[in-house]
Amino acid sequence: MSAPPTVLLLAGEASGDQHAAAVARALGERLPGVRLVGTGGPLMAAGGVELLAGLDRLAVMGFAEVVRHLGFFRELLATVKGRLESGEVDLVIPVDYPGFNLRVARAAHGLGVPVLYYIAPQVWAWKPRRARDLARHARHVAVILPFEQQVLEAAGASVSFVGHPLLERADPVADREALCRGAGLDAGRPILALLPGSRRQEVARHLGVFVEAAERVRGARPDVQPVLGRAASVPGEWLSAAGLPVTGDVRSLLRHARAAIVKSGTSTLEAALEGTPFVVAYRTHPLTFTLARRLVRVPHVALANLVAGGEVVPELLQHAATPGALAERVLPLLGDTPARARQLEGLARVRGALGTPGAAARVAGLAADILRERA
């Protein structure tokens, strides 16, 4: 009888840790005895993954920011390549995180180790060469956004749309009274959710702007209660100085908020799934933003807008993301206005385009197929 396979499962940020952990659980059910090694966070570790590096070192973002950590990433890449060269790895499943994972995919392909890329890098937003590289180095790509399949197939990739992993979350959302009790809020007054990000540099760049925007909103609508949503990867002390209520139950916050100001990223889809009208903002290092403007090939940055194929939610980026502009765009979403009604209709289209629950199980099925072929 052959030994159980070894799978290298690679994530590098909080959302990737969550989605990779779901895949780890699905692999354990599909392939009893499977050995899981990789990079990621506490959810993956709890799911049985032997971690080679954690999110405390991995979760950096942007051209300028990554430069300061190049030594660490070189050492980690050498460690991962050593595992691949040893012959112990039967399959590599990179999860998003392109700066590092695309290099691992290239190395694995060169050594004859199959790659199942889950949550494709946003190659459609950058140079087409990256899509061709992904097609060449990955045996198969499991995408979570519907339009990605056509883009990657055109580049020569073997692709499956597996649905978005956010759809398979259980629904133990706290009721409004429980959320308000926990955060010290008045359940009878409207809530404005503020989601500044899940990385240190995101919180540093967004927190002050979001809080000042909320103060301007309260100047026009004194009944509104701004609340900060704290991502699981964010220590409480990063937000405590803001002087606003904070909750780690971000999903319940979005469910019961009247409107939100949200950092661009997966959180825009979380807000869309909860049916919460919102404004998107993003600030980054000036050098990172300048380079991105030259390289990005898509008309929008918010995933909700990309899925919808047009602007459903307002996007305010870099210098345009001022407290005054954010307050001006979110205030109409707090009332019974045409702007709110239009956005709610658009968010419903976004939710409908994201597929059906079961993404992790579908990825595990694709992994089992590849391992069977390899055997």
mmCIF file of C-alpha atoms in Angstrom:
data_model
loop_
_atom_site.group_PDB
_atom_site.id
_atom_site.type_symbol
_atom_site.label_atom_id
_atom_site.label_comp_id
_atom_site.label_asym_id
_atom_site.label_seq_id
_atom_site.Cartn_x
_atom_site.Cartn_y
_atom_site.Cartn_z
ATOM 1 C CA MET A 1 0.000 0.000 0.000
ATOM 2 C CA SER A 2 1.414 3.407 -0.967
ATOM 3 C CA ALA A 3 2.097 6.008 1.712
ATOM 4 C CA PRO A 4 -0.332 8.932 2.147
ATOM 5 C CA PRO A 5 0.637 11.950 0.010
ATOM 6 C CA THR A 6 2.391 15.083 1.206
ATOM 7 C CA VAL A 7 0.847 18.382 0.118
ATOM 8 C CA LEU A 8 2.621 21.736 0.326
ATOM 9 C CA LEU A 9 -0.096 24.309 1.135
ATOM 10 C CA LEU A 10 1.051 27.926 0.897
ATOM 11 C CA ALA A 11 -0.746 31.051 2.138
ATOM 12 C CA GLY A 12 0.677 34.391 3.189
ATOM 13 C CA GLU A 13 -2.051 36.601 4.629
ATOM 14 C CA ALA A 14 -5.075 36.435 6.917
ATOM 15 C CA SER A 15 -7.669 35.691 4.231
ATOM 16 C CA GLY A 16 -5.392 33.095 2.652
ATOM 17 C CA ASP A 17 -4.953 31.436 6.045
ATOM 18 C CA GLN A 18 -8.734 31.167 6.348
ATOM 19 C CA HIS A 19 -9.278 29.727 2.878
ATOM 20 C CA ALA A 20 -6.262 27.405 3.005
ATOM 21 C CA ALA A 21 -7.417 26.070 6.378
ATOM 22 C CA ALA A 22 -10.741 25.107 4.789
ATOM 23 C CA VAL A 23 -8.830 23.281 2.047
ATOM 24 C CA ALA A 24 -6.692 21.541 4.685
ATOM 25 C CA ARG A 25 -9.835 20.229 6.387
ATOM 26 C CA ALA A 26 -11.320 19.130 3.062
ATOM 27 C CA LEU A 27 -8.089 17.355 2.107
ATOM 28 C CA GLY A 28 -8.080 15.521 5.437
ATOM 29 C CA GLU A 29 -11.589 14.261 4.737
ATOM 30 C CA ARG A 30 -10.868 13.353 1.115
ATOM 31 C CA LEU A 31 -7.387 11.879 1.644
ATOM 32 C CA PRO A 32 -7.104 10.222 5.086
ATOM 33 C CA GLY A 33 -3.552 10.413 6.425
ATOM 34 C CA VAL A 34 -2.484 13.236 4.101
ATOM 35 C CA ARG A 35 0.521 15.165 5.397
ATOM 36 C CA LEU A 36 0.214 18.931 5.133
ATOM 37 C CA VAL A 37 3.230 21.257 5.221
ATOM 38 C CA GLY A 38 3.292 24.936 4.339
ATOM 39 C CA THR A 39 3.156 28.601 5.232
ATOM 40 C CA GLY A 40 0.258 30.458 6.802
ATOM 41 C CA GLY A 41 -1.364 31.286 10.101
ATOM 42 C CA PRO A 42 -3.122 29.913 13.166
ATOM 43 C CA LEU A 43 -6.148 28.568 11.309
ATOM 44 C CA MET A 44 -3.946 26.430 9.076
ATOM 45 C CA ALA A 45 -1.961 25.239 12.081
ATOM 46 C CA ALA A 46 -5.210 24.263 13.804
ATOM 47 C CA GLY A 47 -6.149 22.396 10.626
ATOM 48 C CA GLY A 48 -3.088 20.188 10.859
ATOM 49 C CA VAL A 49 -0.613 22.087 8.665
ATOM 50 C CA GLU A 50 3.040 21.984 9.750
ATOM 51 C CA LEU A 51 4.062 25.628 9.303
ATOM 52 C CA LEU A 52 7.424 26.652 7.909
ATOM 53 C CA ALA A 53 6.635 30.369 8.428
ATOM 54 C CA GLY A 54 3.802 32.371 9.986
ATOM 55 C CA LEU A 55 1.776 35.432 9.081
ATOM 56 C CA ASP A 56 3.804 37.676 11.375
ATOM 57 C CA ARG A 57 6.579 37.595 8.750
ATOM 58 C CA LEU A 58 4.571 36.879 5.618
ATOM 59 C CA ALA A 59 1.790 39.485 5.708
ATOM 60 C CA VAL A 60 3.482 42.414 3.957
ATOM 61 C CA MET A 61 2.098 44.043 0.839
ATOM 62 C CA GLY A 62 3.317 46.463 -1.825
ATOM 63 C CA PHE A 63 6.509 46.984 -3.820
ATOM 64 C CA ALA A 64 8.219 49.320 -1.369
ATOM 65 C CA GLU A 65 7.159 47.355 1.710
ATOM 66 C CA VAL A 66 8.409 43.992 0.433
ATOM 67 C CA VAL A 67 11.896 45.356 -0.282
ATOM 68 C CA ARG A 68 12.583 45.643 3.450
ATOM 69 C CA HIS A 69 11.861 41.920 3.912
ATOM 70 C CA LEU A 70 13.753 40.488 0.940
ATOM 71 C CA GLY A 71 16.253 38.589 3.099
ATOM 72 C CA PHE A 72 13.490 36.675 4.869
ATOM 73 C CA PHE A 73 11.722 35.789 1.627
ATOM 74 C CA ARG A 74 14.955 34.564 0.004
ATOM 75 C CA GLU A 75 15.607 32.265 2.959
ATOM 76 C CA LEU A 76 12.034 30.978 2.960
ATOM 77 C CA LEU A 77 12.091 30.331 -0.777
ATOM 78 C CA ALA A 78 15.327 28.363 -0.340
ATOM 79 C CA THR A 79 13.683 26.306 2.429
ATOM 80 C CA VAL A 80 10.638 25.536 0.287
ATOM 81 C CA LYS A 81 12.800 24.634 -2.713
ATOM 82 C CA GLY A 82 14.732 22.277 -0.470
ATOM 83 C CA ARG A 83 11.495 20.482 0.416
ATOM 84 C CA LEU A 84 10.614 20.202 -3.259
ATOM 85 C CA GLU A 85 14.059 18.903 -4.216
ATOM 86 C CA SER A 86 13.892 16.261 -1.500
ATOM 87 C CA GLY A 87 11.126 14.472 -3.383
ATOM 88 C CA GLU A 88 8.819 14.389 -0.352
ATOM 89 C CA VAL A 89 6.182 16.730 -1.835
ATOM 90 C CA ASP A 90 3.537 15.192 -4.094
ATOM 91 C CA LEU A 91 1.477 18.324 -4.799
ATOM 92 C CA VAL A 92 1.797 22.068 -4.257
ATOM 93 C CA ILE A 93 -1.312 24.156 -3.572
ATOM 94 C CA PRO A 94 -0.409 27.861 -3.530
ATOM 95 C CA VAL A 95 -3.226 30.093 -2.256
ATOM 96 C CA ASP A 96 -3.120 33.609 -3.765
ATOM 97 C CA TYR A 97 -0.035 35.556 -2.455
ATOM 98 C CA PRO A 98 1.596 35.901 -5.905
ATOM 99 C CA GLY A 99 4.898 37.571 -5.056
ATOM 100 C CA PHE A 100 6.111 34.425 -3.293
ATOM 101 C CA ASN A 101 3.810 31.691 -4.545
ATOM 102 C CA LEU A 102 4.419 32.249 -8.252
ATOM 103 C CA ARG A 103 8.142 31.670 -7.614
ATOM 104 C CA VAL A 104 7.341 28.436 -5.791
ATOM 105 C CA ALA A 105 5.062 27.362 -8.645
ATOM 106 C CA ARG A 106 7.872 27.938 -11.136
ATOM 107 C CA ALA A 107 10.325 25.952 -9.014
ATOM 108 C CA ALA A 108 7.865 23.079 -8.508
ATOM 109 C CA HIS A 109 7.102 22.909 -12.222
ATOM 110 C CA GLY A 110 10.804 22.729 -12.994
ATOM 111 C CA LEU A 111 11.166 19.788 -10.612
ATOM 112 C CA GLY A 112 8.135 17.939 -11.985
ATOM 113 C CA VAL A 113 5.936 18.520 -8.908
ATOM 114 C CA PRO A 114 2.358 19.356 -9.968
ATOM 115 C CA VAL A 115 0.852 22.684 -8.911
ATOM 116 C CA LEU A 116 -2.837 23.311 -8.200
ATOM 117 C CA TYR A 117 -3.114 27.073 -7.807
ATOM 118 C CA TYR A 118 -6.104 28.104 -5.668
ATOM 119 C CA ILE A 119 -7.331 31.712 -5.665
ATOM 120 C CA ALA A 120 -5.432 32.832 -8.723
ATOM 121 C CA PRO A 121 -3.204 35.887 -8.483
ATOM 122 C CA GLN A 122 -4.870 38.877 -10.062
ATOM 123 C CA VAL A 123 -2.937 38.411 -13.288
ATOM 124 C CA TRP A 124 -5.833 39.946 -15.199
ATOM 125 C CA ALA A 125 -4.986 43.260 -13.502
ATOM 126 C CA TRP A 126 -1.315 43.290 -14.490
ATOM 127 C CA LYS A 127 0.782 42.371 -17.499
ATOM 128 C CA PRO A 128 -0.557 39.469 -19.613
ATOM 129 C CA ARG A 129 2.820 37.745 -19.212
ATOM 130 C CA ARG A 130 1.907 36.814 -15.651
ATOM 131 C CA ALA A 131 -1.183 34.958 -16.867
ATOM 132 C CA ARG A 132 0.950 33.010 -19.349
ATOM 133 C CA ASP A 133 3.491 32.194 -16.623
ATOM 134 C CA LEU A 134 0.726 30.902 -14.368
ATOM 135 C CA ALA A 135 -0.686 28.789 -17.214
ATOM 136 C CA ARG A 136 2.732 27.299 -17.884
ATOM 137 C CA HIS A 137 3.673 26.495 -14.292
ATOM 138 C CA ALA A 138 0.332 25.298 -12.843
ATOM 139 C CA ARG A 139 -1.186 21.925 -13.724
ATOM 140 C CA HIS A 140 -4.583 23.423 -12.893
ATOM 141 C CA VAL A 141 -5.958 26.718 -11.564
ATOM 142 C CA ALA A 142 -9.009 26.899 -9.262
ATOM 143 C CA VAL A 143 -10.494 30.397 -9.554
ATOM 144 C CA ILE A 144 -13.039 32.036 -7.248
ATOM 145 C CA LEU A 145 -14.177 34.920 -9.449
ATOM 146 C CA PRO A 146 -16.259 34.012 -12.490
ATOM 147 C CA PHE A 147 -14.555 36.261 -15.062
ATOM 148 C CA GLU A 148 -11.117 34.814 -14.256
ATOM 149 C CA GLN A 149 -11.844 31.520 -16.007
ATOM 150 C CA GLN A 150 -12.080 33.037 -19.475
ATOM 151 C CA VAL A 151 -9.023 35.246 -18.936
ATOM 152 C CA LEU A 152 -6.805 32.364 -17.822
ATOM 153 C CA GLU A 153 -8.095 29.895 -20.407
ATOM 154 C CA ALA A 154 -7.189 32.450 -23.081
ATOM 155 C CA ALA A 155 -3.645 32.401 -21.647
ATOM 156 C CA GLY A 156 -3.517 28.605 -21.992
ATOM 157 C CA ALA A 157 -4.343 27.513 -18.439
ATOM 158 C CA SER A 158 -6.466 24.559 -17.350
ATOM 159 C CA VAL A 159 -9.071 26.258 -15.149
ATOM 160 C CA SER A 160 -12.079 25.497 -12.942
ATOM 161 C CA PHE A 161 -14.389 28.071 -11.348
ATOM 162 C CA VAL A 162 -14.997 26.614 -7.868
ATOM 163 C CA GLY A 163 -17.153 29.394 -6.399
ATOM 164 C CA HIS A 164 -16.125 31.895 -3.762
ATOM 165 C CA PRO A 165 -15.026 30.476 -0.378
ATOM 166 C CA LEU A 166 -16.913 33.172 1.518
ATOM 167 C CA LEU A 167 -20.129 31.465 0.432
ATOM 168 C CA GLU A 168 -19.428 28.357 2.494
ATOM 169 C CA ARG A 169 -19.158 30.084 5.840
ATOM 170 C CA ALA A 170 -21.615 28.976 8.491
ATOM 171 C CA ASP A 171 -24.148 31.622 9.479
ATOM 172 C CA PRO A 172 -23.870 32.041 13.276
ATOM 173 C CA VAL A 173 -24.192 35.823 13.005
ATOM 174 C CA ALA A 174 -25.016 37.559 16.268
ATOM 175 C CA ASP A 175 -28.361 39.337 16.377
ATOM 176 C CA ARG A 176 -28.386 43.119 16.504
ATOM 177 C CA GLU A 177 -29.032 43.330 20.231
ATOM 178 C CA ALA A 178 -26.113 40.992 21.039
ATOM 179 C CA LEU A 179 -23.722 42.896 18.781
ATOM 180 C CA CYS A 180 -24.751 46.209 20.291
ATOM 181 C CA ARG A 181 -24.426 44.909 23.856
ATOM 182 C CA GLY A 182 -20.914 43.671 23.161
ATOM 183 C CA ALA A 183 -19.790 46.933 21.549
ATOM 184 C CA GLY A 184 -21.654 49.290 23.897
ATOM 185 C CA LEU A 185 -24.015 50.566 21.201
ATOM 186 C CA ASP A 186 -27.629 51.705 21.085
ATOM 187 C CA ALA A 187 -29.522 49.055 19.094
ATOM 188 C CA GLY A 188 -32.039 51.659 17.969
ATOM 189 C CA ARG A 189 -29.517 53.891 16.189
ATOM 190 C CA PRO A 190 -27.830 53.319 12.786
ATOM 191 C CA ILE A 191 -24.312 51.854 12.672
ATOM 192 C CA LEU A 192 -21.484 52.917 10.356
ATOM 193 C CA ALA A 193 -18.915 50.118 10.003
ATOM 194 C CA LEU A 194 -15.269 51.077 9.484
ATOM 195 C CA LEU A 195 -12.934 48.351 8.142
ATOM 196 C CA PRO A 196 -9.383 49.752 7.893
ATOM 197 C CA GLY A 197 -7.603 46.496 6.960
ATOM 198 C CA SER A 198 -5.904 43.383 8.254
ATOM 199 C CA ARG A 199 -2.230 44.337 7.874
ATOM 200 C CA ARG A 200 -0.192 46.745 9.985
ATOM 201 C CA GLN A 201 0.547 49.125 7.110
ATOM 202 C CA GLU A 202 -3.104 49.123 6.006
ATOM 203 C CA VAL A 203 -4.317 50.038 9.470
ATOM 204 C CA ALA A 204 -1.634 52.709 9.768
ATOM 205 C CA ARG A 205 -2.656 54.349 6.490
ATOM 206 C CA HIS A 206 -6.440 54.046 6.820
ATOM 207 C CA LEU A 207 -7.351 54.312 10.482
ATOM 208 C CA GLY A 208 -6.958 58.062 10.953
ATOM 209 C CA VAL A 209 -8.682 58.867 7.668
ATOM 210 C CA PHE A 210 -11.623 56.550 8.414
ATOM 211 C CA VAL A 211 -12.063 57.902 11.952
ATOM 212 C CA GLU A 212 -12.016 61.519 10.774
ATOM 213 C CA ALA A 213 -14.513 60.665 8.015
ATOM 214 C CA ALA A 214 -16.763 59.117 10.666
ATOM 215 C CA GLU A 215 -16.548 62.298 12.739
ATOM 216 C CA ARG A 216 -17.692 64.296 9.714
ATOM 217 C CA VAL A 217 -20.572 61.881 9.207
ATOM 218 C CA ARG A 218 -21.598 62.356 12.827
ATOM 219 C CA GLY A 219 -21.495 66.109 12.302
ATOM 220 C CA ALA A 220 -24.233 65.708 9.687
ATOM 221 C CA ARG A 221 -25.967 62.728 11.317
ATOM 222 C CA PRO A 222 -25.464 62.764 15.109
ATOM 223 C CA ASP A 223 -27.512 59.570 15.464
ATOM 224 C CA VAL A 224 -24.943 57.494 13.536
ATOM 225 C CA GLN A 225 -22.659 55.206 15.579
ATOM 226 C CA PRO A 226 -19.241 54.530 13.967
ATOM 227 C CA VAL A 227 -17.742 51.149 14.905
ATOM 228 C CA LEU A 228 -14.323 49.761 13.958
ATOM 229 C CA GLY A 229 -14.170 46.197 12.691
ATOM 230 C CA ARG A 230 -11.006 44.448 13.893
ATOM 231 C CA ALA A 231 -9.629 41.705 11.638
ATOM 232 C CA ALA A 232 -8.430 38.581 13.451
ATOM 233 C CA SER A 233 -4.815 39.398 12.537
ATOM 234 C CA VAL A 234 -4.994 42.893 14.075
ATOM 235 C CA PRO A 235 -4.007 43.328 17.753
ATOM 236 C CA GLY A 236 -6.552 45.331 19.726
ATOM 237 C CA GLU A 237 -4.030 48.017 20.653
ATOM 238 C CA TRP A 238 -3.696 49.062 17.003
ATOM 239 C CA LEU A 239 -7.273 50.376 17.108
ATOM 240 C CA SER A 240 -7.786 51.312 20.755
ATOM 241 C CA ALA A 241 -6.320 54.809 20.426
ATOM 242 C CA ALA A 242 -9.015 55.772 17.903
ATOM 243 C CA GLY A 243 -11.558 56.256 20.678
ATOM 244 C CA LEU A 244 -14.360 54.396 18.890
ATOM 245 C CA PRO A 245 -16.134 51.138 19.741
ATOM 246 C CA VAL A 246 -14.291 48.100 18.337
ATOM 247 C CA THR A 247 -15.582 44.623 17.564
ATOM 248 C CA GLY A 248 -13.813 41.530 16.280
ATOM 249 C CA ASP A 249 -17.132 40.161 14.998
ATOM 250 C CA VAL A 250 -16.734 41.845 11.629
ATOM 251 C CA ARG A 251 -19.349 39.758 9.884
ATOM 252 C CA SER A 252 -22.045 40.627 12.411
ATOM 253 C CA LEU A 253 -20.964 44.263 12.240
ATOM 254 C CA LEU A 254 -21.454 44.299 8.473
ATOM 255 C CA ARG A 255 -24.752 42.437 8.744
ATOM 256 C CA HIS A 256 -26.227 45.064 11.074
ATOM 257 C CA ALA A 257 -24.494 48.212 9.798
ATOM 258 C CA ARG A 258 -26.518 50.677 7.782
ATOM 259 C CA ALA A 259 -23.449 51.493 5.665
ATOM 260 C CA ALA A 260 -19.673 51.041 5.736
ATOM 261 C CA ILE A 261 -16.312 52.453 4.722
ATOM 262 C CA VAL A 262 -14.181 49.511 3.629
ATOM 263 C CA LYS A 263 -10.549 49.046 2.694
ATOM 264 C CA SER A 264 -10.215 47.554 -0.801
ATOM 265 C CA GLY A 265 -9.775 43.775 -0.799
ATOM 266 C CA THR A 266 -11.746 40.693 0.164
ATOM 267 C CA SER A 267 -13.686 42.765 2.693
ATOM 268 C CA THR A 268 -15.539 44.403 -0.216
ATOM 269 C CA LEU A 269 -16.997 41.007 -1.107
ATOM 270 C CA GLU A 270 -17.810 40.343 2.559
ATOM 271 C CA ALA A 271 -19.789 43.583 2.641
ATOM 272 C CA ALA A 272 -21.506 42.678 -0.637
ATOM 273 C CA LEU A 273 -22.537 39.274 0.716
ATOM 274 C CA GLU A 274 -24.037 40.911 3.799
ATOM 275 C CA GLY A 275 -25.938 43.395 1.630
ATOM 276 C CA THR A 276 -24.311 46.406 3.288
ATOM 277 C CA PRO A 277 -23.903 49.527 1.099
ATOM 278 C CA PHE A 278 -20.353 50.824 1.315
ATOM 279 C CA VAL A 279 -17.607 53.061 -0.015
ATOM 280 C CA VAL A 280 -14.196 51.627 -0.920
ATOM 281 C CA ALA A 281 -10.953 53.351 0.002
ATOM 282 C CA TYR A 282 -7.317 52.424 -0.337
ATOM 283 C CA ARG A 283 -4.036 54.152 0.474
ATOM 284 C CA THR A 284 -0.579 52.684 0.083
ATOM 285 C CA HIS A 285 3.059 53.774 -0.137
ATOM 286 C CA PRO A 286 3.412 56.532 -2.783
ATOM 287 C CA LEU A 287 5.975 54.488 -4.747
ATOM 288 C CA THR A 288 3.722 51.423 -4.688
ATOM 289 C CA PHE A 289 0.795 53.488 -5.928
ATOM 290 C CA THR A 290 2.818 55.125 -8.706
ATOM 291 C CA LEU A 291 4.041 51.754 -9.995
ATOM 292 C CA ALA A 292 0.584 50.210 -9.721
ATOM 293 C CA ARG A 293 -0.976 52.998 -11.793
ATOM 294 C CA ARG A 294 1.462 52.194 -14.597
ATOM 295 C CA LEU A 295 0.958 48.433 -14.458
ATOM 296 C CA VAL A 296 -2.701 47.816 -13.595
ATOM 297 C CA ARG A 297 -4.876 47.047 -16.614
ATOM 298 C CA VAL A 298 -8.397 47.038 -15.099
ATOM 299 C CA PRO A 299 -10.857 49.927 -14.654
ATOM 300 C CA HIS A 300 -11.643 49.174 -10.993
ATOM 301 C CA VAL A 301 -9.809 47.962 -7.902
ATOM 302 C CA ALA A 302 -12.759 46.878 -5.741
ATOM 303 C CA LEU A 303 -13.535 43.185 -6.242
ATOM 304 C CA ALA A 304 -17.246 43.920 -5.968
ATOM 305 C CA ASN A 305 -17.000 46.245 -8.975
ATOM 306 C CA LEU A 306 -14.893 43.790 -10.963
ATOM 307 C CA VAL A 307 -17.393 40.983 -10.372
ATOM 308 C CA ALA A 308 -20.277 43.283 -11.307
ATOM 309 C CA GLY A 309 -18.517 44.460 -14.459
ATOM 310 C CA GLY A 310 -19.036 48.117 -13.576
ATOM 311 C CA GLU A 311 -19.018 50.587 -10.714
ATOM 312 C CA VAL A 312 -21.502 49.425 -8.096
ATOM 313 C CA VAL A 313 -19.654 51.003 -5.162
ATOM 314 C CA PRO A 314 -17.646 54.255 -5.117
ATOM 315 C CA GLU A 315 -13.847 53.880 -5.122
ATOM 316 C CA LEU A 316 -11.614 56.520 -3.544
ATOM 317 C CA LEU A 317 -7.905 55.808 -3.904
ATOM 318 C CA GLN A 318 -4.727 57.347 -2.501
ATOM 319 C CA HIS A 319 -5.018 61.173 -2.336
ATOM 320 C CA ALA A 320 -8.714 61.013 -3.298
ATOM 321 C CA ALA A 321 -9.421 59.019 -0.118
ATOM 322 C CA THR A 322 -9.819 62.051 2.136
ATOM 323 C CA PRO A 323 -12.077 62.242 5.192
ATOM 324 C CA GLY A 324 -14.299 64.783 3.477
ATOM 325 C CA ALA A 325 -14.694 62.745 0.288
ATOM 326 C CA LEU A 326 -15.417 59.528 2.189
ATOM 327 C CA ALA A 327 -18.031 61.225 4.348
ATOM 328 C CA GLU A 328 -19.659 62.832 1.310
ATOM 329 C CA ARG A 329 -19.974 59.479 -0.507
ATOM 330 C CA VAL A 330 -21.181 57.413 2.470
ATOM 331 C CA LEU A 331 -23.777 59.845 3.830
ATOM 332 C CA PRO A 332 -26.357 59.126 1.068
ATOM 333 C CA LEU A 333 -26.000 55.390 1.774
ATOM 334 C CA LEU A 334 -27.207 55.918 5.336
ATOM 335 C CA GLY A 335 -30.614 57.236 4.243
ATOM 336 C CA ASP A 336 -33.450 55.932 2.105
ATOM 337 C CA THR A 337 -32.037 57.410 -1.068
ATOM 338 C CA PRO A 338 -31.831 56.459 -4.770
ATOM 339 C CA ALA A 339 -28.069 55.977 -4.317
ATOM 340 C CA ARG A 340 -28.673 53.390 -1.602
ATOM 341 C CA ALA A 341 -31.329 51.596 -3.644
ATOM 342 C CA ARG A 342 -29.067 51.438 -6.717
ATOM 343 C CA GLN A 343 -26.192 50.032 -4.706
ATOM 344 C CA LEU A 344 -28.341 47.389 -3.020
ATOM 345 C CA GLU A 345 -29.479 46.218 -6.457
ATOM 346 C CA GLY A 346 -25.873 46.036 -7.654
ATOM 347 C CA LEU A 347 -24.707 44.138 -4.572
ATOM 348 C CA ALA A 348 -27.411 41.544 -5.175
ATOM 349 C CA ARG A 349 -25.952 40.982 -8.665
ATOM 350 C CA VAL A 350 -22.489 40.544 -7.152
ATOM 351 C CA ARG A 351 -23.742 37.923 -4.691
ATOM 352 C CA GLY A 352 -25.478 36.016 -7.474
ATOM 353 C CA ALA A 353 -22.310 35.879 -9.587
ATOM 354 C CA LEU A 354 -20.099 34.297 -6.916
ATOM 355 C CA GLY A 355 -21.309 30.708 -7.415
ATOM 356 C CA THR A 356 -22.462 28.223 -4.793
ATOM 357 C CA PRO A 357 -20.946 26.975 -1.498
ATOM 358 C CA GLY A 358 -18.361 24.184 -1.525
ATOM 359 C CA ALA A 359 -15.171 25.780 -2.877
ATOM 360 C CA ALA A 360 -12.798 23.959 -0.500
ATOM 361 C CA ALA A 361 -14.356 20.567 -1.239
ATOM 362 C CA ARG A 362 -14.052 21.206 -4.976
ATOM 363 C CA VAL A 363 -10.378 22.105 -4.568
ATOM 364 C CA ALA A 364 -9.793 18.919 -2.559
ATOM 365 C CA GLY A 365 -11.469 16.960 -5.366
ATOM 366 C CA LEU A 366 -9.180 18.555 -7.960
ATOM 367 C CA ALA A 367 -6.181 17.744 -5.732
ATOM 368 C CA ALA A 368 -7.255 14.107 -5.435
ATOM 369 C CA ASP A 369 -7.573 13.878 -9.231
ATOM 370 C CA ILE A 370 -4.069 15.257 -9.768
ATOM 371 C CA LEU A 371 -2.561 12.966 -7.128
ATOM 372 C CA ARG A 372 -4.308 9.982 -8.725
ATOM 373 C CA GLU A 373 -2.849 10.891 -12.129
ATOM 374 C CA ARG A 374 0.611 11.380 -10.583
ATOM 375 C CA ALA A 375 0.431 7.963 -8.901
#
